[in-house]
Amino acid sequence: MSHVLLPVFLLLRRVDTVEVIGQALAAKAAGRGVRTIAARLGRPVETVRGWLRRFAGRAGQVRRVFTVLLVDAGVDPDVPAAGKDVFADAVAAVVGAWWSVRERWPGLGEVSPWLVACAASNGILLAPSWPTEMINTSRL
């Protein structure tokens, strides 16, 4: 058995950086199609489709986890209103959590929403499954 430490800009089992994948997720949430996204990012359509499908499959979990992070980290959190679908809501929750983290810890500097998402998910944002602790949204 071997252990590998991932840098904060990589997701587990993904070659592309979380920034590139995050751009694809944000573009999908904004209503762009997979072929347009793939062309814009210079990535194969099947690769981008895989990212979008994996995220869509757990968008509800992502929304819950990052909404809890948004509220817990936020000084005076502003929870995003419901969007057009759960995919867009999950992306909005990631961005909202990023905003709360930036407000709480301004010394972090210029950190993107997707780097925060990668760090907060321990690099498993698009992994096949999440551990139970990751999706436990109960509060003390």
Short mmCIF file of C-alpha atoms in Angstrom, two decimals:
data_model
loop_
_atom_site.label_atom_id
_atom_site.label_comp_id
_atom_site.label_asym_id
_atom_site.label_seq_id
_atom_site.Cartn_x
_atom_site.Cartn_y
_atom_site.Cartn_z
CA MET A 1 0.00 0.00 0.00
CA SER A 2 1.27 3.46 -0.83
CA HIS A 3 0.06 6.89 0.13
CA VAL A 4 0.16 9.92 -2.08
CA LEU A 5 -0.27 13.48 -0.90
CA LEU A 6 -2.12 15.61 -3.40
CA PRO A 7 -1.40 19.30 -3.76
CA VAL A 8 -4.41 21.49 -2.98
CA PHE A 9 -4.95 22.29 -6.67
CA LEU A 10 -5.61 18.66 -7.72
CA LEU A 11 -8.62 16.46 -7.19
CA LEU A 12 -8.29 12.75 -6.58
CA ARG A 13 -8.06 10.73 -9.82
CA ARG A 14 -8.08 13.83 -12.06
CA VAL A 15 -5.27 15.04 -14.31
CA ASP A 16 -6.60 18.56 -14.76
CA THR A 17 -6.35 21.15 -12.03
CA VAL A 18 -9.36 22.01 -9.92
CA GLU A 19 -9.35 25.47 -11.53
CA VAL A 20 -10.02 23.99 -14.99
CA ILE A 21 -12.65 21.61 -13.66
CA GLY A 22 -14.24 24.43 -11.66
CA GLN A 23 -14.47 26.57 -14.80
CA ALA A 24 -16.36 23.74 -16.47
CA LEU A 25 -18.74 23.36 -13.52
CA ALA A 26 -19.41 27.10 -13.36
CA ALA A 27 -20.02 27.25 -17.12
CA LYS A 28 -22.52 24.38 -16.88
CA ALA A 29 -24.29 26.12 -13.99
CA ALA A 30 -24.51 29.22 -16.20
CA GLY A 31 -26.28 27.17 -18.87
CA ARG A 32 -23.51 26.39 -21.34
CA GLY A 33 -23.41 23.05 -23.12
CA VAL A 34 -20.72 20.40 -22.79
CA ARG A 35 -19.30 20.88 -26.29
CA THR A 36 -18.98 24.63 -25.81
CA ILE A 37 -17.31 24.13 -22.44
CA ALA A 38 -14.91 21.52 -23.81
CA ALA A 39 -13.94 23.72 -26.76
CA ARG A 40 -13.39 26.73 -24.52
CA LEU A 41 -11.18 24.75 -22.13
CA GLY A 42 -9.39 22.79 -24.86
CA ARG A 43 -10.34 19.46 -23.30
CA PRO A 44 -11.99 16.37 -24.83
CA VAL A 45 -15.79 16.41 -24.73
CA GLU A 46 -15.90 13.05 -22.94
CA THR A 47 -13.58 14.30 -20.21
CA VAL A 48 -15.73 17.37 -19.56
CA ARG A 49 -18.91 15.29 -19.76
CA GLY A 50 -17.44 12.99 -17.10
CA TRP A 51 -16.74 15.89 -14.75
CA LEU A 52 -20.23 17.27 -15.22
CA ARG A 53 -21.92 13.91 -14.72
CA ARG A 54 -19.94 13.14 -11.58
CA PHE A 55 -20.72 16.55 -10.08
CA ALA A 56 -24.39 16.31 -11.09
CA GLY A 57 -24.62 12.91 -9.42
CA ARG A 58 -23.68 14.35 -6.07
CA ALA A 59 -24.83 17.95 -6.46
CA GLY A 60 -27.26 17.60 -3.56
CA GLN A 61 -24.48 16.44 -1.23
CA VAL A 62 -22.16 19.19 -2.46
CA ARG A 63 -24.87 21.77 -1.87
CA ARG A 64 -25.46 20.56 1.70
CA VAL A 65 -21.79 20.31 2.66
CA PHE A 66 -20.82 23.69 1.25
CA THR A 67 -23.91 25.43 2.60
CA VAL A 68 -22.94 24.21 6.07
CA LEU A 69 -19.39 25.48 5.48
CA LEU A 70 -20.81 28.80 4.26
CA VAL A 71 -22.88 29.21 7.43
CA ASP A 72 -20.23 27.92 9.84
CA ALA A 73 -17.41 30.05 8.41
CA GLY A 74 -19.49 33.11 7.66
CA VAL A 75 -19.43 36.16 9.88
CA ASP A 76 -22.84 37.25 8.62
CA PRO A 77 -23.55 34.60 5.96
CA ASP A 78 -25.81 35.23 3.01
CA VAL A 79 -27.13 31.84 1.88
CA PRO A 80 -27.73 31.82 -1.88
CA ALA A 81 -31.32 31.66 -3.08
CA ALA A 82 -32.47 28.56 -4.93
CA GLY A 83 -31.35 28.53 -8.54
CA LYS A 84 -32.70 26.92 -11.66
CA ASP A 85 -31.54 23.42 -10.67
CA VAL A 86 -29.58 21.49 -8.04
CA PHE A 87 -26.38 21.67 -10.15
CA ALA A 88 -26.48 25.48 -10.17
CA ASP A 89 -27.38 25.48 -6.46
CA ALA A 90 -24.33 23.33 -5.68
CA VAL A 91 -22.02 25.65 -7.61
CA ALA A 92 -23.59 28.63 -5.81
CA ALA A 93 -22.98 26.92 -2.46
CA VAL A 94 -19.30 26.39 -3.34
CA VAL A 95 -18.95 30.06 -4.28
CA GLY A 96 -20.85 31.14 -1.16
CA ALA A 97 -18.61 29.01 1.05
CA TRP A 98 -15.57 30.54 -0.63
CA TRP A 99 -16.92 34.01 0.09
CA SER A 100 -17.47 33.14 3.78
CA VAL A 101 -13.97 31.67 4.06
CA ARG A 102 -12.46 34.81 2.50
CA GLU A 103 -14.36 37.07 4.90
CA ARG A 104 -13.44 34.97 7.94
CA TRP A 105 -9.75 34.60 7.03
CA PRO A 106 -8.72 37.58 4.89
CA GLY A 107 -5.05 36.64 5.29
CA LEU A 108 -5.52 33.74 2.88
CA GLY A 109 -4.97 36.10 -0.02
CA GLU A 110 -6.34 35.43 -3.47
CA VAL A 111 -7.72 31.93 -3.22
CA SER A 112 -10.26 30.80 -5.80
CA PRO A 113 -13.59 29.16 -4.98
CA TRP A 114 -12.34 25.93 -6.51
CA LEU A 115 -9.18 25.80 -4.40
CA VAL A 116 -11.36 26.22 -1.32
CA ALA A 117 -13.67 23.46 -2.61
CA CYS A 118 -10.71 21.17 -3.22
CA ALA A 119 -9.28 21.79 0.25
CA ALA A 120 -12.66 21.54 2.00
CA SER A 121 -13.48 18.26 0.26
CA ASN A 122 -10.01 16.83 0.88
CA GLY A 123 -9.56 16.53 -2.89
CA ILE A 124 -12.55 14.23 -3.36
CA LEU A 125 -15.05 16.66 -4.87
CA LEU A 126 -15.41 14.38 -7.93
CA ALA A 127 -14.35 11.09 -6.34
CA PRO A 128 -16.58 8.02 -6.78
CA SER A 129 -17.89 8.28 -3.23
CA TRP A 130 -17.61 10.48 -0.17
CA PRO A 131 -16.96 9.22 3.34
CA THR A 132 -19.85 9.43 5.78
CA GLU A 133 -18.14 12.12 7.86
CA MET A 134 -17.91 14.35 4.82
CA ILE A 135 -21.65 14.46 4.32
CA ASN A 136 -22.66 14.69 7.98
CA THR A 137 -24.33 18.06 8.16
CA SER A 138 -25.56 17.81 11.75
CA ARG A 139 -24.47 20.63 14.02
CA LEU A 140 -23.61 20.48 17.69
#
